[in-house]
mmCIF file of C-alpha atoms in Angstrom:
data_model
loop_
_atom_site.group_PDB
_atom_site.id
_atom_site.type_symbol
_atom_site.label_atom_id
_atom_site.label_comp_id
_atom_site.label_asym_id
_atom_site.label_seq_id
_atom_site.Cartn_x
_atom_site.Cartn_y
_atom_site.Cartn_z
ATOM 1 C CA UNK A 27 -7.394 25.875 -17.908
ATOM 2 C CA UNK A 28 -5.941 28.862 -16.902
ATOM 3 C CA UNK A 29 -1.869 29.127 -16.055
ATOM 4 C CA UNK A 30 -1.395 28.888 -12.692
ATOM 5 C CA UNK A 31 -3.402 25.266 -13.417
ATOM 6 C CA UNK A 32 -1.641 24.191 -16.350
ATOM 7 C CA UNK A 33 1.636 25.060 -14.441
ATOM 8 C CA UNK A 34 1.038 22.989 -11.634
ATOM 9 C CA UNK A 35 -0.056 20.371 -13.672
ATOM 10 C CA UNK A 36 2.784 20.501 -15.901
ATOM 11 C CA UNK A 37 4.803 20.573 -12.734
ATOM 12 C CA UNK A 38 3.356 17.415 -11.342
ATOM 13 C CA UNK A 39 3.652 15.194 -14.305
ATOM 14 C CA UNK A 40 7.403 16.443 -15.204
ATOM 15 C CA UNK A 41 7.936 15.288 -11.622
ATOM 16 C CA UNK A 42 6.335 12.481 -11.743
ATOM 17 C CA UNK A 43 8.408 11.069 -14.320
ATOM 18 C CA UNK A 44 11.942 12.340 -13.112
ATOM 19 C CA UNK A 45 11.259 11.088 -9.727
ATOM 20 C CA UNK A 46 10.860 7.500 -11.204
ATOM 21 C CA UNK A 47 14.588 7.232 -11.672
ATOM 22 C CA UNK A 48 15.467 8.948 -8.443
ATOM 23 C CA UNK A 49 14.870 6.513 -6.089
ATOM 24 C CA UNK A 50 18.373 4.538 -6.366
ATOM 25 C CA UNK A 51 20.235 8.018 -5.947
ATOM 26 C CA UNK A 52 18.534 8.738 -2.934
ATOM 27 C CA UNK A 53 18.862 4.929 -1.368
ATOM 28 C CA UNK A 54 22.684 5.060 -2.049
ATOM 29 C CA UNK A 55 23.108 8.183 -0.460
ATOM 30 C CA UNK A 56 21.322 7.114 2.299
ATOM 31 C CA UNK A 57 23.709 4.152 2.922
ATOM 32 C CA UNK A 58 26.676 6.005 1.902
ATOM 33 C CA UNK A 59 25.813 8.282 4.662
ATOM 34 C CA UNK A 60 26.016 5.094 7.386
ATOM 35 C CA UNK A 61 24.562 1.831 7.196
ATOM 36 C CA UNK A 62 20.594 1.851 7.674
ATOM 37 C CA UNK A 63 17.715 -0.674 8.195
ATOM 38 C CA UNK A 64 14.678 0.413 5.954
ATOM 39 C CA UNK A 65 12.457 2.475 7.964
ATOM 40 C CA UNK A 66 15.615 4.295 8.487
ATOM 41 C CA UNK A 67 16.226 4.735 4.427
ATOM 42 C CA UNK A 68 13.077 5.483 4.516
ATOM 43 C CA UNK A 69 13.188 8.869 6.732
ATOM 44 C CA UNK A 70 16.739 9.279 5.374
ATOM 45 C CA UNK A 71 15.173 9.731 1.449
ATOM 46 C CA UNK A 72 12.014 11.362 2.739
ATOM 47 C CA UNK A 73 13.628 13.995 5.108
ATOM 48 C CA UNK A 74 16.591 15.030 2.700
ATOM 49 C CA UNK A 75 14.469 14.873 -0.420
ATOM 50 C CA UNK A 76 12.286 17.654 1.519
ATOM 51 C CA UNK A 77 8.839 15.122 0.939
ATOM 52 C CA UNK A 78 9.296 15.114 -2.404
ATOM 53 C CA UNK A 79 10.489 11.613 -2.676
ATOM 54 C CA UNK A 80 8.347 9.095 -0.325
ATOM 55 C CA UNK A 81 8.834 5.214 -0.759
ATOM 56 C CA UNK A 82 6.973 2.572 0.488
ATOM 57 C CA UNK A 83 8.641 -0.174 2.786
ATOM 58 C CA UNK A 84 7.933 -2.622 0.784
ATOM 59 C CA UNK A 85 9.124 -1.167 -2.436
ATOM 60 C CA UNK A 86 12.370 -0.424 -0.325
ATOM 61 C CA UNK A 87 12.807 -3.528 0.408
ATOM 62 C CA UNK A 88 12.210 -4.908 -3.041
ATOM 63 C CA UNK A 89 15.152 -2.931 -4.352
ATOM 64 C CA UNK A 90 17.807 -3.634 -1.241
ATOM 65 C CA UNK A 91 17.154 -7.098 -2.793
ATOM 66 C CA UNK A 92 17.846 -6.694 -6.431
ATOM 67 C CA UNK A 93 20.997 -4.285 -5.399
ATOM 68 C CA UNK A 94 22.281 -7.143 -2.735
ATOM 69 C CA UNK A 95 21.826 -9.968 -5.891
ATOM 70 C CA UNK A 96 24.029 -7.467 -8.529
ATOM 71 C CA UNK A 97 26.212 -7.056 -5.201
ATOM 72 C CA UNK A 98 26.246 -3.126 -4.430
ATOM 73 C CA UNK A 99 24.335 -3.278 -1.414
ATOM 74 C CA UNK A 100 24.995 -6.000 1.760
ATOM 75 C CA UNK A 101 23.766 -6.305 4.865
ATOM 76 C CA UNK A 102 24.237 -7.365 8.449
ATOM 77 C CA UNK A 103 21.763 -8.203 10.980
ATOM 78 C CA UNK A 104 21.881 -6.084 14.345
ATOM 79 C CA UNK A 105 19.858 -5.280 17.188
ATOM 80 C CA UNK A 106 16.281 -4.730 16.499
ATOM 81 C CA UNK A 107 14.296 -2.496 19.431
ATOM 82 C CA UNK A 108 12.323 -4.783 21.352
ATOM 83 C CA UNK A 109 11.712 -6.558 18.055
ATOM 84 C CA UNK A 110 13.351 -9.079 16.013
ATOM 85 C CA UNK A 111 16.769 -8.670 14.445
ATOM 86 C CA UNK A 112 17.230 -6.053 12.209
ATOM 87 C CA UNK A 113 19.208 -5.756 8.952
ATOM 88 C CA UNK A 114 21.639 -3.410 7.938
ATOM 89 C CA UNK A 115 22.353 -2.334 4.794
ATOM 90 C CA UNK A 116 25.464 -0.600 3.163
ATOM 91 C CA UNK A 117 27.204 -0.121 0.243
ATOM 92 C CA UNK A 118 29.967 -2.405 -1.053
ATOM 93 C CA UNK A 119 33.177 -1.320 -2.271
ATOM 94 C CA UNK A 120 32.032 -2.302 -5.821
ATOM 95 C CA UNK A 121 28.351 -0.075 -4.863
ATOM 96 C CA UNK A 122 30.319 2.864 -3.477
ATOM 97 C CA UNK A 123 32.340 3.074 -6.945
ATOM 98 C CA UNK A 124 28.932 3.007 -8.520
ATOM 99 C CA UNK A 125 27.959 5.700 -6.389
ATOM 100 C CA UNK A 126 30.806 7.761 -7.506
ATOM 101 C CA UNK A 127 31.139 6.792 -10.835
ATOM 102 C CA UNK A 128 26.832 7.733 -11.530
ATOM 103 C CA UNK A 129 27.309 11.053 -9.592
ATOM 104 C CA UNK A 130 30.347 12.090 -11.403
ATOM 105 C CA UNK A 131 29.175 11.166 -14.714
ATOM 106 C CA UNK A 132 25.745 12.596 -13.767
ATOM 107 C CA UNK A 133 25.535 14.944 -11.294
ATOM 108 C CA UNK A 134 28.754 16.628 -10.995
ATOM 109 C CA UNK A 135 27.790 18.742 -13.995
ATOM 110 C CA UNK A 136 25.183 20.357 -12.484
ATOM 111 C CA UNK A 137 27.804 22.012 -10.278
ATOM 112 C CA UNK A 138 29.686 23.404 -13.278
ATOM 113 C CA UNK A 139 29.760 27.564 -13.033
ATOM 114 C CA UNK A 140 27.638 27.904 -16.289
ATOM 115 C CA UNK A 141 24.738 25.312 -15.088
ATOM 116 C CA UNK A 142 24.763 26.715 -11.356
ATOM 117 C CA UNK A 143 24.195 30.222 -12.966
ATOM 118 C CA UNK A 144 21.419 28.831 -15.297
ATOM 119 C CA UNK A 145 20.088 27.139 -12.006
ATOM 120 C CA UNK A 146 20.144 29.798 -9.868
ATOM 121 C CA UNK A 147 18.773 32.839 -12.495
ATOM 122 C CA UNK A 148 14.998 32.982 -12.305
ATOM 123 C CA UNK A 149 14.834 34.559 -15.826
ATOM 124 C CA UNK B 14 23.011 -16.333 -10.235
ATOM 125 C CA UNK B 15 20.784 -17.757 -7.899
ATOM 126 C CA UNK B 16 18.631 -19.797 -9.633
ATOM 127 C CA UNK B 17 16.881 -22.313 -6.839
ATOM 128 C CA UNK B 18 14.962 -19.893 -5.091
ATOM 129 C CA UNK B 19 12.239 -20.374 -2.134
ATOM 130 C CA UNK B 20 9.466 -19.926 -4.459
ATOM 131 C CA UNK B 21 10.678 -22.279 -7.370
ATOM 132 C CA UNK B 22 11.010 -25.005 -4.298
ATOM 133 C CA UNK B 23 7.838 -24.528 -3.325
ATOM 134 C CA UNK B 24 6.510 -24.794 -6.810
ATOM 135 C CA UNK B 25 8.426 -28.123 -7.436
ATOM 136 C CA UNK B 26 7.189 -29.494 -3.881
ATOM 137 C CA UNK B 27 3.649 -28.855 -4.712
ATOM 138 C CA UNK B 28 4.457 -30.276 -8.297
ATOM 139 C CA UNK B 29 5.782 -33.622 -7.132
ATOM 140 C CA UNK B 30 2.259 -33.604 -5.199
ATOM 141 C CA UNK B 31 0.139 -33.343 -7.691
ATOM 142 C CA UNK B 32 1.906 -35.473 -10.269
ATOM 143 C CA UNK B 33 1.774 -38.050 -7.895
ATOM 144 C CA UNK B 34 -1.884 -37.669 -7.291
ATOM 145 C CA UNK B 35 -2.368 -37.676 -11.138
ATOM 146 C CA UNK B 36 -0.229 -40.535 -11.878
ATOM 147 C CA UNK B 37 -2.069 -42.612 -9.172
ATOM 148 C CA UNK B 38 -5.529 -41.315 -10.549
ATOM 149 C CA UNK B 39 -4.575 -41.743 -13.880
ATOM 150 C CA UNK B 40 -3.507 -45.280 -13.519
ATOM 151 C CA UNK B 41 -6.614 -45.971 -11.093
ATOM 152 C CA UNK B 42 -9.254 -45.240 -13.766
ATOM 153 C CA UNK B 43 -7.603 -46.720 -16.715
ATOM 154 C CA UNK B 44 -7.275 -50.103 -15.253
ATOM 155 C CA UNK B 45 -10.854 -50.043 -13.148
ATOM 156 C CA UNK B 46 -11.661 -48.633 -17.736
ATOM 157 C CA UNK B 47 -12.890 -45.964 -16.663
ATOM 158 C CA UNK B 48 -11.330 -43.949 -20.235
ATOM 159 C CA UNK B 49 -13.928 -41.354 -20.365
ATOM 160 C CA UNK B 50 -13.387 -39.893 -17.011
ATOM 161 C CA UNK B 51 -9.601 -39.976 -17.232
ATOM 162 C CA UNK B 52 -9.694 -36.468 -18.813
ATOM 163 C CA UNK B 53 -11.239 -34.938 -16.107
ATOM 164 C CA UNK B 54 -8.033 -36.062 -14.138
ATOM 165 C CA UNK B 55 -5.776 -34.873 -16.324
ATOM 166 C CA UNK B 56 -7.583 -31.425 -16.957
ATOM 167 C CA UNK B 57 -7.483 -30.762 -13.367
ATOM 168 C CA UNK B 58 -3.987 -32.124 -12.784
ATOM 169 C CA UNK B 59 -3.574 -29.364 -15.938
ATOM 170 C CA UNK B 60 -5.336 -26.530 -14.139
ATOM 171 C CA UNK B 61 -4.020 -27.431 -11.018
ATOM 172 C CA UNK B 62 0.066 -27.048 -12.441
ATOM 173 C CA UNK B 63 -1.194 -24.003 -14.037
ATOM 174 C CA UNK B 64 -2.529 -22.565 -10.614
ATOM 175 C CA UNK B 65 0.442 -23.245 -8.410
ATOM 176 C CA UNK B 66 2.592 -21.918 -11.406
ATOM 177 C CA UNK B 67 0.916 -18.646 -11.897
ATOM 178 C CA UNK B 68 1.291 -18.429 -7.873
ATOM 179 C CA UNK B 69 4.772 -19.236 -6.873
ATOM 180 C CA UNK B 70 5.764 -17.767 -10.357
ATOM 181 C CA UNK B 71 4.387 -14.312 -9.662
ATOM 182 C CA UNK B 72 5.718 -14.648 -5.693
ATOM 183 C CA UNK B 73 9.131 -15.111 -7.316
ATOM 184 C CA UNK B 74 9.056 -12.245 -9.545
ATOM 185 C CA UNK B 75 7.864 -9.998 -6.463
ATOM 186 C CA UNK B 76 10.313 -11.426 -4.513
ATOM 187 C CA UNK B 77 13.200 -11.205 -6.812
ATOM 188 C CA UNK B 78 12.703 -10.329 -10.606
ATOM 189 C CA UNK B 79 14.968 -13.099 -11.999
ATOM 190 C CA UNK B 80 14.635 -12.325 -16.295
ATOM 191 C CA UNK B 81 14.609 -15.908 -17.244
ATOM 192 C CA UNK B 82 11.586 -15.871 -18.935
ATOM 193 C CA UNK B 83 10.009 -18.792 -16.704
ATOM 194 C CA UNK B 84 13.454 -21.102 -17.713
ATOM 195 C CA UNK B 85 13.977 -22.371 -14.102
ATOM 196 C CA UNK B 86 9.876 -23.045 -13.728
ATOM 197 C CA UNK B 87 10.188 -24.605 -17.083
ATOM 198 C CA UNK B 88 12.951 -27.087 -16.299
ATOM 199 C CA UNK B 89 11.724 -27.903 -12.992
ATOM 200 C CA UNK B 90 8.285 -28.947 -14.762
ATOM 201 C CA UNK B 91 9.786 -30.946 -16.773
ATOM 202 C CA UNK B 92 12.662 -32.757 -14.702
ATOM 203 C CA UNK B 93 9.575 -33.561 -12.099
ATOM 204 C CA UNK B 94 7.274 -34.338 -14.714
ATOM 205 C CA UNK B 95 9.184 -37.214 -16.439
ATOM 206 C CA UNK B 96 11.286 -38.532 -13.364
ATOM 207 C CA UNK B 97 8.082 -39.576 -11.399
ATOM 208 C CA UNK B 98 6.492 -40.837 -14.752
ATOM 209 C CA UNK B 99 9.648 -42.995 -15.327
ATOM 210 C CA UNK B 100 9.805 -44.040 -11.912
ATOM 211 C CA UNK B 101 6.024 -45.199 -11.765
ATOM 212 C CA UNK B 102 7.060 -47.198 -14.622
ATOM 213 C CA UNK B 103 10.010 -48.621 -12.681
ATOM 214 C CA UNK B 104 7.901 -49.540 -9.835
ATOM 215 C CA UNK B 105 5.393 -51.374 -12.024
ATOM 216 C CA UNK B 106 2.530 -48.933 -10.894
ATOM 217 C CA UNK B 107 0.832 -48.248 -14.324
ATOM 218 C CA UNK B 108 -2.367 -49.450 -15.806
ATOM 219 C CA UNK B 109 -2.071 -52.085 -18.288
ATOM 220 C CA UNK B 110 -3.564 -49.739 -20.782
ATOM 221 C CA UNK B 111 -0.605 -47.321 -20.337
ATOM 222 C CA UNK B 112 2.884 -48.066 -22.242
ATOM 223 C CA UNK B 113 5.583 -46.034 -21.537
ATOM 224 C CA UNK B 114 6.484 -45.285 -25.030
ATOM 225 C CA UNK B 115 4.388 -42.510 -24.075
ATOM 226 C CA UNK B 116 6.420 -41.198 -21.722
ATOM 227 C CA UNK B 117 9.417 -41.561 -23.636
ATOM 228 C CA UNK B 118 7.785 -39.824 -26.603
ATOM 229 C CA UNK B 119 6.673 -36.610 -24.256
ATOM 230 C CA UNK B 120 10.066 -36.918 -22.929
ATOM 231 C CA UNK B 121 11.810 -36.194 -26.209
ATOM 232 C CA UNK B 122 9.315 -33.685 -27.979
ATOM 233 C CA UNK B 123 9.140 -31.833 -24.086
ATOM 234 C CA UNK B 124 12.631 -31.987 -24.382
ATOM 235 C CA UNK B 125 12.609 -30.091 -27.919
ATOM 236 C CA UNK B 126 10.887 -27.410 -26.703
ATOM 237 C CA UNK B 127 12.625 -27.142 -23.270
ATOM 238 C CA UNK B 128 15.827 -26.637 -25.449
ATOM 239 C CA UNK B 129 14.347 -24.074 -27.563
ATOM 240 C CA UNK B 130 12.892 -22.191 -24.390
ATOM 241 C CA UNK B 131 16.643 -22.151 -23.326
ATOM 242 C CA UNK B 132 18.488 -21.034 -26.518
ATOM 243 C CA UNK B 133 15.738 -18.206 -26.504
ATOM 244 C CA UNK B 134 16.723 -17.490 -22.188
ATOM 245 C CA UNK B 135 20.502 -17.431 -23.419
ATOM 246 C CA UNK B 136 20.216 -14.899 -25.987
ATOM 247 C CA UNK B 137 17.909 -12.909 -23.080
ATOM 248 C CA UNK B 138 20.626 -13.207 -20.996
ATOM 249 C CA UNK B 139 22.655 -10.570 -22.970
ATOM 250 C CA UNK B 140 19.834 -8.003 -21.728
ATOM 251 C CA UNK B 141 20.453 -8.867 -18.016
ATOM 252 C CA UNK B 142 23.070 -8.679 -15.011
ATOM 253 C CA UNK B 143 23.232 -11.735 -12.852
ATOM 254 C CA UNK B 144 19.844 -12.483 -14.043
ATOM 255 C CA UNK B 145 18.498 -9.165 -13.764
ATOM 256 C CA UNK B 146 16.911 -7.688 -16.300
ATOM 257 C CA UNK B 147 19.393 -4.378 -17.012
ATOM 258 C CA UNK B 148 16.156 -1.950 -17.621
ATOM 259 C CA UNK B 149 14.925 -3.012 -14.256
ATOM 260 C CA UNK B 150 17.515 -3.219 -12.054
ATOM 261 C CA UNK B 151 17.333 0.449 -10.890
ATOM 262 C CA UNK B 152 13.876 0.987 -11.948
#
C-alpha cells in the first residue's frame, strides 16, 4: 500500500469514528440557530459540516425523539408546504444549557492560543 | 417516563386476542378429550406471543429505545395472561378437566420471576435517564 493510500485510508476510518459522536453537536447547533423541521436539520448539518456529516431522515428523526423524551429538544407543529403539518423543533432552556455547558467543557479549548497554533501549523 | 407506549398497546391488544383464542381452544379440546392435540394449541398460542412480541418489541425499540430490558412487555404478558385466565374461570368457561389451581400456581411462580425481572430493571435503571439508556442517548 503505498502512502498516499494508507493516508486516505487512515483518514477515512479516523473519521469514521469521530463523526459517530458528532451528530448531536451538529443537531443542536442547528436548532440553536432557529427552530427547524428535519429536512431543514438536515441541510443545516450537511451544508455547515461542508458534506462531511450527512444524516438520514429517519435517523434524524429517531434522535429528535430520544432528545424530546430526556427534554432538551420540543417541538411545535406549523405550516407544512402544501403538505401536512410540520413540526418544529428547538432547544429547551434545560437543552440550550446543555449546549453551552458540552461546548464549553469541550470545544472551547480548541480556541485556546496554544491549540489554535497547533491547529493552524502544518508542521 | 413514558412507559405505555403505542407499540406495547398494540402488543397487549393482539395479546388479549390470542389468549382468548387459546383459552377457548384450549377448553374446546379438553372437554370434546381431545388431550393429544391440545399441545398443538398451546405451541402455537406459544409461537404466536413470541411473534407479535419480537414485532411490536423491536417497533418499540426503533421507535423509542426505552432500556427496560423488556419490563413493560413482561408485565403486560403477565397482567393479560392471568386476568383472562381468572376471568374464564369466573365465567365458568373451562373444561372440566381444567382446575384452576393451575392458574393460581402459574400465577405465583410467573409472579417470582416477574419480580426478579424487575429487581434486575431497577438496578438497570441506574445506567439510564428517563429510561434511556445513558450510552445511547446521544449515540
Amino acid at each position: 500500500m503505498n502512502k498516499n493510500n494508507l493516508l486516505s485510508e487512515l483518514l477515512s476510518a479516523w473519521e469514521e469514528t469521530y463523526k459517530k459522536g458528532q451528530l448531536t453537536l451538529w443537531i443542536f447547533l442547528s436548532l440553536k440557530d432557529g427552530k427547524k423541521y428535519v429536512d431543514e436539520i438536515k441541510s443545516f448539518v450537511e451544508v455547515q459540516s461542508n458534506h462531511t456529516m450527512t444524516c438520514e431522515s429517519q435517523s434524524l428523526y429517531r434522535n429528535l425523539r430520544k432528545y424530546q423524551h430526556v427534554g432538551v429538544v420540543d417541538f411545535e407543529t406549523g405550516e407544512g408546504n402544501k403538505g401536512p403539518e410540520r413540526k418544529y423543533y428547538f432547544l429547551t432552556e434545560l437543552g440550550i444549557e446543555l449546549l453551552n455547558n458540552f461546548i464549553e467543557r469541550n470545544i472551547n479549548l480548541f480556541f485556546s492560543e496554544q491549540i489554535k497554533n497547533l491547529i493552524i501549523s502544518e508542521d | 417516563m413514558k412507559t405505555i407506549t403505542k407499540n406495547l398497546i398494540a402488543f397487549s391488544i393482539g395479546l388479549v386476542v390470542f389468549t382468548v383464542a387459546f383459552r377457548f381452544s384450549l377448553s374446546f379440546m379438553l372437554q370434546n378429550r381431545l388431550f393429544s392435540n391440545a399441545w398443538i394449541v398451546a405451541i402455537t398460542y406459544g409461537v404466536l406471543i413470541f411473534i407479535i412480541g419480537w414485532i411490536f418489541g423491536k417497533k418499540d425499540k426503533i421507535n423509542l429505545p426505552l432500556y427496560d430490558i423488556g419490563f413493560r412487555f413482561h408485565l403486560a404478558t403477565y397482567i393479560i395472561c392471568n386476568l383472562i385466565a381468572e376471568i374464564w374461570y369466573l365465567m365458568d368457561l373451562q373444561s372440566e378437566y381444567e382446575n384452576i389451581r393451575a392458574v393460581h400456581l402459574t400465577a405465583i411462580f410467573w409472579g417470582i420471576v416477574l419480580l426478579i425481572h424487575f429487581i434486575i430493571y431497577l438496578f438497570t435503571r441506574k445506567n439510564a435517564i428517563k429510561g434511556l439508556k445513558k450510552s445511547e442517548i446521544f449515540e
